[in-house]
Amino acid sequence: MLHLYVTLQVAQTILFDRLTDPTRRERTETDREAGGITLEFVSLAVGVLVVAGIVIAVVTQYAESESAKIISPNP
């Protein structure tokens, strides 16, 4: 019985807040898509980091292979 009472009390409080809060409004289409821009930037940043990592790996491998060709004058 207590569970039912608490559930009804919470429902009443939520309904009362929604009806009396003048600043609450329905979400518009731009509000619904606001997180999409952030997700787009995060995915773009991850892509740039992956490409940068690949470029660094290629340059490092090239530098190591070229440095292995250097012959020391002192045996």
C-alpha positions as protocol buffer text, in pm:
chain_id: "A"
residue {
  index: 1
  type: MET
  ca { x: 0 y: 0 z: 0 }
}
residue {
  index: 2
  type: LEU
  ca { x: 287 y: 233 z: 78 }
}
residue {
  index: 3
  type: HIS
  ca { x: 430 y: 168 z: -269 }
}
residue {
  index: 4
  type: LEU
  ca { x: 104 y: 282 z: -431 }
}
residue {
  index: 5
  type: TYR
  ca { x: 88 y: 591 z: -210 }
}
residue {
  index: 6
  type: VAL
  ca { x: 445 y: 694 z: -296 }
}
residue {
  index: 7
  type: THR
  ca { x: 383 y: 636 z: -668 }
}
residue {
  index: 8
  type: LEU
  ca { x: 71 y: 852 z: -664 }
}
residue {
  index: 9
  type: GLN
  ca { x: 249 y: 1122 z: -465 }
}
residue {
  index: 10
  type: VAL
  ca { x: 535 y: 1138 z: -716 }
}
residue {
  index: 11
  type: ALA
  ca { x: 291 y: 1146 z: -1009 }
}
residue {
  index: 12
  type: GLN
  ca { x: 98 y: 1430 z: -845 }
}
residue {
  index: 13
  type: THR
  ca { x: 416 y: 1628 z: -783 }
}
residue {
  index: 14
  type: ILE
  ca { x: 535 y: 1587 z: -1142 }
}
residue {
  index: 15
  type: LEU
  ca { x: 196 y: 1686 z: -1281 }
}
residue {
  index: 16
  type: PHE
  ca { x: 173 y: 1988 z: -1050 }
}
residue {
  index: 17
  type: ASP
  ca { x: 522 y: 2103 z: -1153 }
}
residue {
  index: 18
  type: ARG
  ca { x: 442 y: 2071 z: -1521 }
}
residue {
  index: 19
  type: LEU
  ca { x: 121 y: 2269 z: -1489 }
}
residue {
  index: 20
  type: THR
  ca { x: 256 y: 2550 z: -1272 }
}
residue {
  index: 21
  type: ASP
  ca { x: 607 y: 2604 z: -1416 }
}
residue {
  index: 22
  type: PRO
  ca { x: 580 y: 2885 z: -1675 }
}
residue {
  index: 23
  type: THR
  ca { x: 936 y: 2835 z: -1799 }
}
residue {
  index: 24
  type: ARG
  ca { x: 874 y: 2473 z: -1900 }
}
residue {
  index: 25
  type: ARG
  ca { x: 801 y: 2443 z: -2269 }
}
residue {
  index: 26
  type: GLU
  ca { x: 777 y: 2173 z: -2526 }
}
residue {
  index: 27
  type: ARG
  ca { x: 1102 y: 2078 z: -2691 }
}
residue {
  index: 28
  type: THR
  ca { x: 1139 y: 2221 z: -3036 }
}
residue {
  index: 29
  type: GLU
  ca { x: 1303 y: 2050 z: -3330 }
}
residue {
  index: 30
  type: THR
  ca { x: 1630 y: 2238 z: -3274 }
}
residue {
  index: 31
  type: ASP
  ca { x: 1633 y: 2128 z: -2909 }
}
residue {
  index: 32
  type: ARG
  ca { x: 1598 y: 1765 z: -3015 }
}
residue {
  index: 33
  type: GLU
  ca { x: 1891 y: 1793 z: -3256 }
}
residue {
  index: 34
  type: ALA
  ca { x: 2120 y: 1987 z: -3023 }
}
residue {
  index: 35
  type: GLY
  ca { x: 2317 y: 1677 z: -2926 }
}
residue {
  index: 36
  type: GLY
  ca { x: 2365 y: 1580 z: -3290 }
}
residue {
  index: 37
  type: ILE
  ca { x: 2606 y: 1866 z: -3350 }
}
residue {
  index: 38
  type: THR
  ca { x: 2819 y: 1763 z: -3055 }
}
residue {
  index: 39
  type: LEU
  ca { x: 2822 y: 1403 z: -3176 }
}
residue {
  index: 40
  type: GLU
  ca { x: 2925 y: 1523 z: -3521 }
}
residue {
  index: 41
  type: PHE
  ca { x: 3219 y: 1720 z: -3379 }
}
residue {
  index: 42
  type: VAL
  ca { x: 3329 y: 1429 z: -3161 }
}
residue {
  index: 43
  type: SER
  ca { x: 3325 y: 1187 z: -3453 }
}
residue {
  index: 44
  type: LEU
  ca { x: 3515 y: 1438 z: -3667 }
}
residue {
  index: 45
  type: ALA
  ca { x: 3777 y: 1484 z: -3394 }
}
residue {
  index: 46
  type: VAL
  ca { x: 3819 y: 1108 z: -3357 }
}
residue {
  index: 47
  type: GLY
  ca { x: 3863 y: 1077 z: -3734 }
}
residue {
  index: 48
  type: VAL
  ca { x: 4128 y: 1349 z: -3737 }
}
residue {
  index: 49
  type: LEU
  ca { x: 4314 y: 1181 z: -3451 }
}
residue {
  index: 50
  type: VAL
  ca { x: 4311 y: 846 z: -3633 }
}
residue {
  index: 51
  type: VAL
  ca { x: 4446 y: 1005 z: -3950 }
}
residue {
  index: 52
  type: ALA
  ca { x: 4714 y: 1190 z: -3753 }
}
residue {
  index: 53
  type: GLY
  ca { x: 4815 y: 866 z: -3581 }
}
residue {
  index: 54
  type: ILE
  ca { x: 4850 y: 692 z: -3917 }
}
residue {
  index: 55
  type: VAL
  ca { x: 5060 y: 977 z: -4056 }
}
residue {
  index: 56
  type: ILE
  ca { x: 5287 y: 972 z: -3750 }
}
residue {
  index: 57
  type: ALA
  ca { x: 5330 y: 594 z: -3777 }
}
residue {
  index: 58
  type: VAL
  ca { x: 5421 y: 618 z: -4148 }
}
residue {
  index: 59
  type: VAL
  ca { x: 5672 y: 900 z: -4093 }
}
residue {
  index: 60
  type: THR
  ca { x: 5829 y: 720 z: -3796 }
}
residue {
  index: 61
  type: GLN
  ca { x: 5863 y: 397 z: -3994 }
}
residue {
  index: 62
  type: TYR
  ca { x: 6020 y: 582 z: -4286 }
}
residue {
  index: 63
  type: ALA
  ca { x: 6266 y: 764 z: -4060 }
}
residue {
  index: 64
  type: GLU
  ca { x: 6368 y: 440 z: -3889 }
}
residue {
  index: 65
  type: SER
  ca { x: 6418 y: 258 z: -4219 }
}
residue {
  index: 66
  type: GLU
  ca { x: 6627 y: 542 z: -4358 }
}
residue {
  index: 67
  type: SER
  ca { x: 6835 y: 572 z: -4042 }
}
residue {
  index: 68
  type: ALA
  ca { x: 6916 y: 201 z: -4064 }
}
residue {
  index: 69
  type: LYS
  ca { x: 7086 y: 270 z: -4398 }
}
residue {
  index: 70
  type: ILE
  ca { x: 7337 y: 509 z: -4238 }
}
residue {
  index: 71
  type: ILE
  ca { x: 7679 y: 348 z: -4206 }
}
residue {
  index: 72
  type: SER
  ca { x: 7896 y: 450 z: -3915 }
}
residue {
  index: 73
  type: PRO
  ca { x: 8248 y: 567 z: -4017 }
}
residue {
  index: 74
  type: ASN
  ca { x: 8397 y: 410 z: -3703 }
}
residue {
  index: 75
  type: PRO
  ca { x: 8372 y: 30 z: -3717 }
}
